[in-house]
Coordinates of C-alpha atoms in Angstrom, one line a residue:
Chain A
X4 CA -88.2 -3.3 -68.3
X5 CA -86.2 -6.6 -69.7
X6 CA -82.2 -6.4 -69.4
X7 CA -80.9 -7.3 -72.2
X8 CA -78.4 -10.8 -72.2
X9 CA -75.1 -8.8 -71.2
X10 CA -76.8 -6.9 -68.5
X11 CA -78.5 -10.2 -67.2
X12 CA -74.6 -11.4 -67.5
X13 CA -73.1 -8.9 -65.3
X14 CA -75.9 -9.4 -62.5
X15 CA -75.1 -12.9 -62.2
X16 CA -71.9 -11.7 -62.0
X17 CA -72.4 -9.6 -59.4
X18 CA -74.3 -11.5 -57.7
X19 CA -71.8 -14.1 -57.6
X20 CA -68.9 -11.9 -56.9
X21 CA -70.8 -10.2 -53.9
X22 CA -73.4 -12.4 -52.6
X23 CA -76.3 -11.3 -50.8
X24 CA -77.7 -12.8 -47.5
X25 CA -74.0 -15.7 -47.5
X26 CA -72.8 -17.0 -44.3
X27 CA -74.1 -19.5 -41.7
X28 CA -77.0 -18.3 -40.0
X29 CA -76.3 -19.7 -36.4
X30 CA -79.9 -20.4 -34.9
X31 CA -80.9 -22.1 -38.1
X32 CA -83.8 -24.8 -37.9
X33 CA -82.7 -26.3 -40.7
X34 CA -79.6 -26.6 -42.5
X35 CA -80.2 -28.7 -45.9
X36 CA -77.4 -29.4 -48.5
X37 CA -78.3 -29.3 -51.8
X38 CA -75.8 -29.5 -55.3
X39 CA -72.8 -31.7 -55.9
X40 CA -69.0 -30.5 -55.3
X41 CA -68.3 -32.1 -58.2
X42 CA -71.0 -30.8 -60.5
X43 CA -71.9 -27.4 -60.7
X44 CA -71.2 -27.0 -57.1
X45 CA -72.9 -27.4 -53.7
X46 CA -75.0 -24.9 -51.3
X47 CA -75.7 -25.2 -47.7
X48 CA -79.2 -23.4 -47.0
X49 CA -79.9 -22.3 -43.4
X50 CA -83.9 -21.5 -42.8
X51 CA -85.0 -20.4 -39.2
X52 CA -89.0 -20.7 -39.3
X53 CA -91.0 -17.6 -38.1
X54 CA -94.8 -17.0 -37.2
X55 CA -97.5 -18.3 -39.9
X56 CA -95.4 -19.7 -42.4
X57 CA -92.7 -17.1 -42.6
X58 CA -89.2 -16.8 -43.0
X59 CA -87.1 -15.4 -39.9
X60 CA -84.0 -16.1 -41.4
X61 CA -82.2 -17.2 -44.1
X62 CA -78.6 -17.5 -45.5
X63 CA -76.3 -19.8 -47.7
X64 CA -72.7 -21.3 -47.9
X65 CA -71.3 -23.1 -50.6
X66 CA -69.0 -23.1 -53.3
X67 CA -69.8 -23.4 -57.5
X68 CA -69.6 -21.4 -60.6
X69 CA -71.5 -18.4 -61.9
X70 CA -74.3 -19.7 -62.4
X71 CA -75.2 -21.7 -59.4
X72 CA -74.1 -19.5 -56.6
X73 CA -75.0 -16.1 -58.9
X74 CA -79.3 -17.4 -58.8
X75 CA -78.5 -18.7 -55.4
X76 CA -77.8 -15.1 -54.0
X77 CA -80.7 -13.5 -56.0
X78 CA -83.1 -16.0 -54.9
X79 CA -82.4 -14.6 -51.5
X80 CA -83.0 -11.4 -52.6
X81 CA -86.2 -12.3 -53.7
X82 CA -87.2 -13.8 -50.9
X83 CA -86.4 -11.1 -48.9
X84 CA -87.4 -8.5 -51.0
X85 CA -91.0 -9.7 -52.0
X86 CA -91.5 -11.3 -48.1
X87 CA -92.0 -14.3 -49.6
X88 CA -93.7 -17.0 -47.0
X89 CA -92.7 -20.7 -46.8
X90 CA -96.0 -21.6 -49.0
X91 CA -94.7 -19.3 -51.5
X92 CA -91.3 -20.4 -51.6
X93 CA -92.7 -23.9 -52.6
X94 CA -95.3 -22.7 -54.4
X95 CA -92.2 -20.9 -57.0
X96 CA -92.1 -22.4 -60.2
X97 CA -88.5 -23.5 -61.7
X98 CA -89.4 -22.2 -65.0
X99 CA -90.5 -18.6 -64.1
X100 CA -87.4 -18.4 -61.7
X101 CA -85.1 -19.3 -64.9
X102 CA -86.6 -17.2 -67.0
X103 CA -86.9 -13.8 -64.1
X104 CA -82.9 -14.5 -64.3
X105 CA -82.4 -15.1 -67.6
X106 CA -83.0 -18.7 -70.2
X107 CA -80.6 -16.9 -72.7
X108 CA -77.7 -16.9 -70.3
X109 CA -78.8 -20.1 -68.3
X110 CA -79.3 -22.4 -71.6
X111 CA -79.1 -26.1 -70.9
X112 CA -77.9 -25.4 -67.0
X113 CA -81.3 -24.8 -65.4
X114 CA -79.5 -28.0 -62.7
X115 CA -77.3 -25.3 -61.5
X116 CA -79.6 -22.6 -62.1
X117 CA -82.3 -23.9 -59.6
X118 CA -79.8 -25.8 -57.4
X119 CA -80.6 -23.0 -54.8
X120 CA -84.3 -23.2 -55.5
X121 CA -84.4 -27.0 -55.0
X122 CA -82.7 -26.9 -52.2
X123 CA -84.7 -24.0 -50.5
X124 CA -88.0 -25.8 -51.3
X125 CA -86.2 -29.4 -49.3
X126 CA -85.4 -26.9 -46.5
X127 CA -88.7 -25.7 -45.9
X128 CA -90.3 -29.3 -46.4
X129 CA -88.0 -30.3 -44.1
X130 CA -89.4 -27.6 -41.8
X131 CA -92.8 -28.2 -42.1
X132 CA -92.4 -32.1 -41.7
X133 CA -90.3 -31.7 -38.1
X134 CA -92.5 -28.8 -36.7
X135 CA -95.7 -31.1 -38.5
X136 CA -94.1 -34.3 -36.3
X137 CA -93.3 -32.3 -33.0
X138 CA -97.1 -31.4 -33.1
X139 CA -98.5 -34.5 -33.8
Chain B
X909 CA -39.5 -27.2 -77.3
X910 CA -40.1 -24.9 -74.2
X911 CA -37.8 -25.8 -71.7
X912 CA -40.7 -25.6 -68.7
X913 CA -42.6 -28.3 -70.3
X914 CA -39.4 -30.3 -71.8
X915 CA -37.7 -30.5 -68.1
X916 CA -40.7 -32.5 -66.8
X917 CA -39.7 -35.3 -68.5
X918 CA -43.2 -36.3 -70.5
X919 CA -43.6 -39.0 -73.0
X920 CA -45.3 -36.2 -75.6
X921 CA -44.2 -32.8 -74.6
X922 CA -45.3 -31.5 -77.5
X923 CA -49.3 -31.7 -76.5
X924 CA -48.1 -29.2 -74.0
X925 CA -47.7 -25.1 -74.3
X926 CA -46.6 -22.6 -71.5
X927 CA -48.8 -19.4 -71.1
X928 CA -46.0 -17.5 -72.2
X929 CA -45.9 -19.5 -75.5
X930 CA -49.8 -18.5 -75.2
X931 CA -49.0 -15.0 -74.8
X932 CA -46.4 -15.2 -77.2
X933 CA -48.9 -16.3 -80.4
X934 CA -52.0 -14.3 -79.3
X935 CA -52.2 -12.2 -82.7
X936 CA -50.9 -15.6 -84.8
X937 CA -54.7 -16.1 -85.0
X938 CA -54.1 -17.5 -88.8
X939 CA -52.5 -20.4 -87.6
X940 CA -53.5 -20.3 -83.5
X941 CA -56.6 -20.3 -82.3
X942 CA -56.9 -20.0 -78.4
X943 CA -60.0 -21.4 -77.3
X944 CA -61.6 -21.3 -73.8
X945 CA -63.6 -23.8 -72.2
X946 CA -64.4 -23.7 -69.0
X947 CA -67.2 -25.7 -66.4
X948 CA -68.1 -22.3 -65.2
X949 CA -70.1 -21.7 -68.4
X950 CA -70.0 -17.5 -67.5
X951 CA -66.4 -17.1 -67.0
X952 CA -65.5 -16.7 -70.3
X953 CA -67.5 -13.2 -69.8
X954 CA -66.6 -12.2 -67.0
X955 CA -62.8 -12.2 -69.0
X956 CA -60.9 -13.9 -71.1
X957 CA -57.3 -14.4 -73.2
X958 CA -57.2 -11.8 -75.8
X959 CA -58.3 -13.6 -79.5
X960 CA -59.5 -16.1 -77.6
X961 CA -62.7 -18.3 -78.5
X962 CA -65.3 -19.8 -76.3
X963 CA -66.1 -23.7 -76.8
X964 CA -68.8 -24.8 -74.5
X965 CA -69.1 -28.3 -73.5
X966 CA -72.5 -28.3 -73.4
X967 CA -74.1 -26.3 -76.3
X968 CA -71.1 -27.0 -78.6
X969 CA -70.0 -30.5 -78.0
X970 CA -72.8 -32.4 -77.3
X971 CA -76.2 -33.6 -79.3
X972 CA -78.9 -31.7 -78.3
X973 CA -81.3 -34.7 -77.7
X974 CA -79.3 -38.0 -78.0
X975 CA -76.3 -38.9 -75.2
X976 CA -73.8 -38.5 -77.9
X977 CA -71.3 -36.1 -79.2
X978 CA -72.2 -33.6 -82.0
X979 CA -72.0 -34.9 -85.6
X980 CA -69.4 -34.8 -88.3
X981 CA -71.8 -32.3 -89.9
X982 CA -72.0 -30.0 -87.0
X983 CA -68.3 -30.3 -85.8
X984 CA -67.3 -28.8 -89.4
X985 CA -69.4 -26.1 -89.4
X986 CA -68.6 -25.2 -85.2
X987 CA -64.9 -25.7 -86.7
X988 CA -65.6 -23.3 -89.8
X989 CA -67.9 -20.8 -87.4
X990 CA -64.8 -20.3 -85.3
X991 CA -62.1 -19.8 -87.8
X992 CA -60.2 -22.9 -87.3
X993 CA -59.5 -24.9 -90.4
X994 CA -57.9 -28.8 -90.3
X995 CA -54.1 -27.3 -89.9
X996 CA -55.0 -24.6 -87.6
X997 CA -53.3 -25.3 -84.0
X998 CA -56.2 -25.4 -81.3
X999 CA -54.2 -24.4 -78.0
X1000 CA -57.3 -25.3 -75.0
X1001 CA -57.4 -23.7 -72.1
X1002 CA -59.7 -23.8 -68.4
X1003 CA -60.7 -23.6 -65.3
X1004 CA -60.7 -26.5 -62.9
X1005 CA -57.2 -27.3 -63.8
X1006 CA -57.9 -27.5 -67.5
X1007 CA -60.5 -29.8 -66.9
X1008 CA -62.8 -29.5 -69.7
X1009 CA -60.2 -28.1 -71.6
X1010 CA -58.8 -31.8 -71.8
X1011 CA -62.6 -33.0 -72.3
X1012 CA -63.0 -30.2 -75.3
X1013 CA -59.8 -32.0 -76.7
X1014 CA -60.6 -35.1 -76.6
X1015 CA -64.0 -34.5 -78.7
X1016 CA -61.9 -32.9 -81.0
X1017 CA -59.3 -36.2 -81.2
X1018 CA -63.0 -38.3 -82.2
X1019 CA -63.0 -35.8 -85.1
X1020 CA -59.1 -36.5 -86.0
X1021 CA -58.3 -33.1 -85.1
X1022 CA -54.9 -33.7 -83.7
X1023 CA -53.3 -30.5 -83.9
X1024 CA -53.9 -29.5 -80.6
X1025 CA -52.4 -28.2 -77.5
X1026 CA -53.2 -27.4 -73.8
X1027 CA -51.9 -24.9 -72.0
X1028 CA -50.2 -26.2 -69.4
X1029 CA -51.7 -24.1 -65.9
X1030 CA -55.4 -23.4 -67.4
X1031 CA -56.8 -20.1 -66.5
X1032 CA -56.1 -20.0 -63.0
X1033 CA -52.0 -19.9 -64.0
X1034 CA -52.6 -17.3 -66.4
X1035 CA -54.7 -15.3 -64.1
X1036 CA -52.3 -15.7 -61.4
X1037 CA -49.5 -14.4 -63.5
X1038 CA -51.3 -10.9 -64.1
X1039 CA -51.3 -11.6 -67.6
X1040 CA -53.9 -9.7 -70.2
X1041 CA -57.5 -10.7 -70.1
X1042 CA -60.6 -8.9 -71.9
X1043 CA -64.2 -9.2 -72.5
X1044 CA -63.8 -8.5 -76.0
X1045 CA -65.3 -10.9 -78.1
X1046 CA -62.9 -11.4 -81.5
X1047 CA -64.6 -12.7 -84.6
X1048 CA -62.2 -14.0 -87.4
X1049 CA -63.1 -15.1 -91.0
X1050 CA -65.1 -18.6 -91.2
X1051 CA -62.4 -21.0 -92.6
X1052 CA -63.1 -24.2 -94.9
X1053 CA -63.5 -27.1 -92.8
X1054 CA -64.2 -30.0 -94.5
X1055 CA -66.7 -33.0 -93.1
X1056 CA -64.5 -35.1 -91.1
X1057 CA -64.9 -38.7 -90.5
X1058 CA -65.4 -39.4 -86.7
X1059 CA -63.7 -42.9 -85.1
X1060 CA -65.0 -43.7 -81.6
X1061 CA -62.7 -47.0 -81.6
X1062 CA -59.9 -45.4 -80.3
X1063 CA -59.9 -43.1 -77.7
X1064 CA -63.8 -43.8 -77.0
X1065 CA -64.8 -47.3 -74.9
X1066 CA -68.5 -48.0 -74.8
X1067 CA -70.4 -49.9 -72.1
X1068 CA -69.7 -53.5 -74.2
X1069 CA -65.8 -52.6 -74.5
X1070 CA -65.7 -52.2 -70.2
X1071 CA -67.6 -55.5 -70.0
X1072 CA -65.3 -56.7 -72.5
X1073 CA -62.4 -55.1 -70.6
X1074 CA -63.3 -57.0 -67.2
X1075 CA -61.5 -59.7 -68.2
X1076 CA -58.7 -58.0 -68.8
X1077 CA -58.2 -56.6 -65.6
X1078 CA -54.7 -57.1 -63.5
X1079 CA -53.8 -59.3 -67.3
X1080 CA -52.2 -56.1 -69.2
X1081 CA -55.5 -54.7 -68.5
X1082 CA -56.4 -51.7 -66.5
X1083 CA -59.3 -49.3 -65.4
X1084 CA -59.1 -46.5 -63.6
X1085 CA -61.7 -44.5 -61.8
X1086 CA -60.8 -40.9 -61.1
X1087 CA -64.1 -39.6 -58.9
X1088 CA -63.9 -38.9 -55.3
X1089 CA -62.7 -41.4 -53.0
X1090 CA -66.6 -41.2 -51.2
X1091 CA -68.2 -41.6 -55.0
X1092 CA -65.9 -44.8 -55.3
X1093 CA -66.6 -46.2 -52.6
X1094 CA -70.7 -45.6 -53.1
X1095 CA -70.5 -43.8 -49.6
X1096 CA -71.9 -40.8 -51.5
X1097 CA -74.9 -41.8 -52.8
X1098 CA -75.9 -42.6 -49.0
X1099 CA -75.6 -39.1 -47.9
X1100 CA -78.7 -38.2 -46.0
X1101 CA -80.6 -35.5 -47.8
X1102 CA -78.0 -35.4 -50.9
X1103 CA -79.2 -35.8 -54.6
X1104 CA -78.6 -38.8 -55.9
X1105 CA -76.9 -37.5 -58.7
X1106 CA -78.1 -40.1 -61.4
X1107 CA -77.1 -43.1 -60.2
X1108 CA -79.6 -45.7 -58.8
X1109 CA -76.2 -47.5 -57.2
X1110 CA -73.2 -46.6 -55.5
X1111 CA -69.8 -47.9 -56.0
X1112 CA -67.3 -48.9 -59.1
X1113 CA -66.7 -51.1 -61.8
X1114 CA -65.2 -54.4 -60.0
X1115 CA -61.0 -54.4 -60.2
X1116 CA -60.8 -50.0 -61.1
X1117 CA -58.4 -48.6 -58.8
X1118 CA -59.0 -45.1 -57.3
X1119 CA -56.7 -42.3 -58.8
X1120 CA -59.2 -39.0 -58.1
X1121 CA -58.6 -36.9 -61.4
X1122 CA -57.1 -33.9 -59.7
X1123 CA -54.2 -35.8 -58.4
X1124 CA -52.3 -35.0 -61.5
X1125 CA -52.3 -31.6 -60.6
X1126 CA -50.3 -29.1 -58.7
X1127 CA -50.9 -26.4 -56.7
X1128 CA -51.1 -23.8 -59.0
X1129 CA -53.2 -25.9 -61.9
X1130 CA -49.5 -27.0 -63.7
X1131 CA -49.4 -31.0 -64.6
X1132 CA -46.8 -33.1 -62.2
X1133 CA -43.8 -34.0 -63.5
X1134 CA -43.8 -37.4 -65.3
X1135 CA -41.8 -39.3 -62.4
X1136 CA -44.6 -37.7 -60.1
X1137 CA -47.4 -39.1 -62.0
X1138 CA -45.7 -42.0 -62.5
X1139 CA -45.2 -42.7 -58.8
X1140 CA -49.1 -42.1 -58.7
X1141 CA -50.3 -43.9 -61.5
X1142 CA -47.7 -46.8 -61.5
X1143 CA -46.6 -46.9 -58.1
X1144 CA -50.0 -46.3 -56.0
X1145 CA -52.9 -47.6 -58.1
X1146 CA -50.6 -50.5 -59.8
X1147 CA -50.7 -49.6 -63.9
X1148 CA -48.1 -51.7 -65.9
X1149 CA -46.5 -50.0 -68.5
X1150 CA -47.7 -50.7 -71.8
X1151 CA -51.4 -51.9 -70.1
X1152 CA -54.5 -51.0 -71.9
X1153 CA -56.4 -48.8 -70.0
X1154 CA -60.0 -47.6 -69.4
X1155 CA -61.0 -44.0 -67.6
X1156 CA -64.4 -43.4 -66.3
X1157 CA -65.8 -40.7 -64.3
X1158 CA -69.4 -39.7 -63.9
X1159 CA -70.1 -38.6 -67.2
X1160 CA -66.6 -38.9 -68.8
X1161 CA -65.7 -35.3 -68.4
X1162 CA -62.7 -35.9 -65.5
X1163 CA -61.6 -39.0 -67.0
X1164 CA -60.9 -37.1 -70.2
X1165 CA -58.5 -35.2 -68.0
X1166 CA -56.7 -38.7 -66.7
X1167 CA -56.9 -39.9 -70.3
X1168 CA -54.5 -36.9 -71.6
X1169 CA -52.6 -37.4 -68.6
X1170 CA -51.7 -41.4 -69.3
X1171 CA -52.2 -40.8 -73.2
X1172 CA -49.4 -37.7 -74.2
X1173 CA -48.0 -37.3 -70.5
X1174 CA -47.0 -41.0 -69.2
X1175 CA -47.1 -42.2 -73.2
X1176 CA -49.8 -45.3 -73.0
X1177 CA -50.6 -45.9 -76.5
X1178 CA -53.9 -47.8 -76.0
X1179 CA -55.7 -45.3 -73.7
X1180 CA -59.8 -45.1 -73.9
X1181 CA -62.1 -42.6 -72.0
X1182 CA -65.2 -44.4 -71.1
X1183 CA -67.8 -41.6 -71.2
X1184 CA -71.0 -43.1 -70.4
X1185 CA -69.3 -43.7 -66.7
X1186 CA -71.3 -44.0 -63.5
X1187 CA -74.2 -43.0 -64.8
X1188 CA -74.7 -45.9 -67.1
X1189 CA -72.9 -48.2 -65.5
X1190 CA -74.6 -47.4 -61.8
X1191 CA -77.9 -47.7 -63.4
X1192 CA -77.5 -50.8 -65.9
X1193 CA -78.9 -54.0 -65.2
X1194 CA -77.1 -56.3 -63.5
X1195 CA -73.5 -54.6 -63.8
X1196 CA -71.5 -55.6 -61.5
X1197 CA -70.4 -53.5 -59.1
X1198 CA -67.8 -53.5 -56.0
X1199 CA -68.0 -51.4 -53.0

């Protein structure tokens, strides 16, 4: 069922007001900035690798407006609540993440909009690239 | 003249109103017109003034496909759509101590729409003074706006009018750059793992001085007092009175804020906002730049 534009208003709202899965995650493998204090704002992503690919933990700081911390928070929701993997996480496409939150209420600020997303997808690259390098 | 404003001593007062002027005029919407705008593009939903209107920077203000400002054409009609006609008052107001509210009023200077105020403390003040805010959306009869003409010569400067400007530097000349001291110094763009935010190079335009935009600010989002900002602008980065000076930020959206300040608070008549800013200038051929 589609939410109409106020409802998809009020859950970025929500979101943003009580953010899910926010706060350093200690025993992080990675902790990747991402966004510009200046612009939109700026996110901190902590990622703590599991078995095959999967996410042990995950959490974000940072400060911003609506719309950039609001999709921040539900893309952790989303990753917990679908169990996404690392592949899928960089397999998400920007598009189809703007529009699951809403391109009516987003408009022209899919940068802030995916500034979460981005920055999730460096944090697991980074991932993959150390662990890849401590293998090799 | 309300005394709050008139005690700090500016050079224009009058482009000044207190929120309780604000909350004073709120159902004067024939000759008022509040209008939000805001960097937090969702704010104005989560609450807003009561008769207020939303102007966003973005969708509003700006061409959808050229880097430009909306048209003559367009202005009118967001103009008309929104109930203001050319006498109405436009009193802006923000978040990010008015930042975009002085960027919204500058646009609306290209168009010769002079007529307008901010109010001095943004949203923040407002909030903080438990004042009335609603998430009912007003609608007022579309007014006759006719096509303006639009002047970029005054208030505008262009990438030609800085190179132009150079020489003028330190000579009755001025520029002022009012990002952060790390973007002014290009540390910023060598962050590891940061975005490069648009800009193939790091640094500023050779002889700007560093006067971040916030600076004119206090604590709760009111503009210092004129021998404050004055002691800042004059005293710190070195401005003679009377020079001609040149703002820049990233995209021009701070530096509108710096050009209010210098323009209506500290009185500089010849005052230009330079909106193509780092991102033209830190990715133009051979501009030279300073670190």
């Amino acid at each position: 069922m589609s939410l109409d534009r106020r409802s998809r208003i009020e859950a970025l709202i929500d979101h943003r007001e009580n953010p899910r899965h926010k706060g350093v995650l200690p025993d992080a493998d990675v902790v990747m900035p991402g966004g510009s204090p200046e612009c939109g704002g700026s996110v901190l992503i902590y990622l703590k690798g599991g078995e095959n690919g999967e996410i042990a933990g995950l959490s974000f700081t940072g400060e911003g407006d609506t719309i950039s911390m609001g999709t921040t928070s539900i893309l952790m929701d989303l990753v917990f609540e679908e169990g996404l993997t690392m592949g899928d996480i960089l397999a998400l496409d920007y598009d189809e993440f703007v529009e699951r939150v809403g391109r009516d209420v987003i408009g022209s600020r899919t940068r802030n909009a995916t500034m979460g997303l981005s920055t999730l997808k460096s944090a697991v690259r980074k991932y993959q690239n150390e662990r890849l390098g401590a293998g090799a | 003249m309300e005394q709050e404003i008139q005690q700090k001593g500016y050079a224009h007062p009058e482009a000044l109103v207190t929120t309780q002027w604000v909350a004073e005029h709120l159902d004067d919407t024939e000759n008022v017109r509040i209008v939000e705008s805001d960097e937090d593009v969702l704010l104005y939903e989560v609450g807003h003034i009561p008769n207020a209107v939303k102007i966003d920077w973005v969708e509003d203000l700006n061409d959808p496909l050229i880097r430009d400002y909306l048209d003559p054409e367009h202005f009118a009609r967001l103009m008309s759509e929104k109930g203001i006609g050319p006498d109405t008052k436009v009193v802006f107001y923000g978040d990010k101590n008015n930042w975009w509210a002085t960027y919204a009023l500058w646009v609306f200077q290209l168009f010769g729409h002079t007529n307008a105020v901010i109010m001095d403390g943004g949203r923040k003040k407002w909030e903080e003074e438990g004042r009335e805010m609603t998430q009912e959306v007003p609608s007022f009869p579309s007014k006759d706006y006719p096509v303006p003409t639009r002047d970029d010569s005054q208030i505008r400067a262009f990438k030609t009018d800085v190179e132009k400007h150079l020489e003028k530097v330190g000579r009755g000349g001025a520029l002022i750059d009012v990002r952060s001291p790390g973007e002014y110094s290009g540390e910023l763009l060598h962050m590891p793992d940061y975005p490069q935010e648009g800009a193939l190079r790091g640094g500023h335009i050779p002889g700007a001085a560093n006067v971040p935009w916030a600076r004119a600010v206090r604590d709760d989002g009111t503009f210092k007092s004129a021998d404050e900002l004055r002691e800042i602008y004059q005293g710190e980065a070195g401005l003679g009175q009377g020079d001609d000076v040149i703002a820049y930020c990233r995209i021009g959206e701070r530096s509108s804020h710096t050009w209010f300040v210098l323009k209506y608070l500290l009185g500089y008549d010849q005052v230009r906002n330079y909106d193509g800013s780092w991102t033209e200038w830190g990715n133009a051929v051979r501009a030279p730049i300073e670190r």
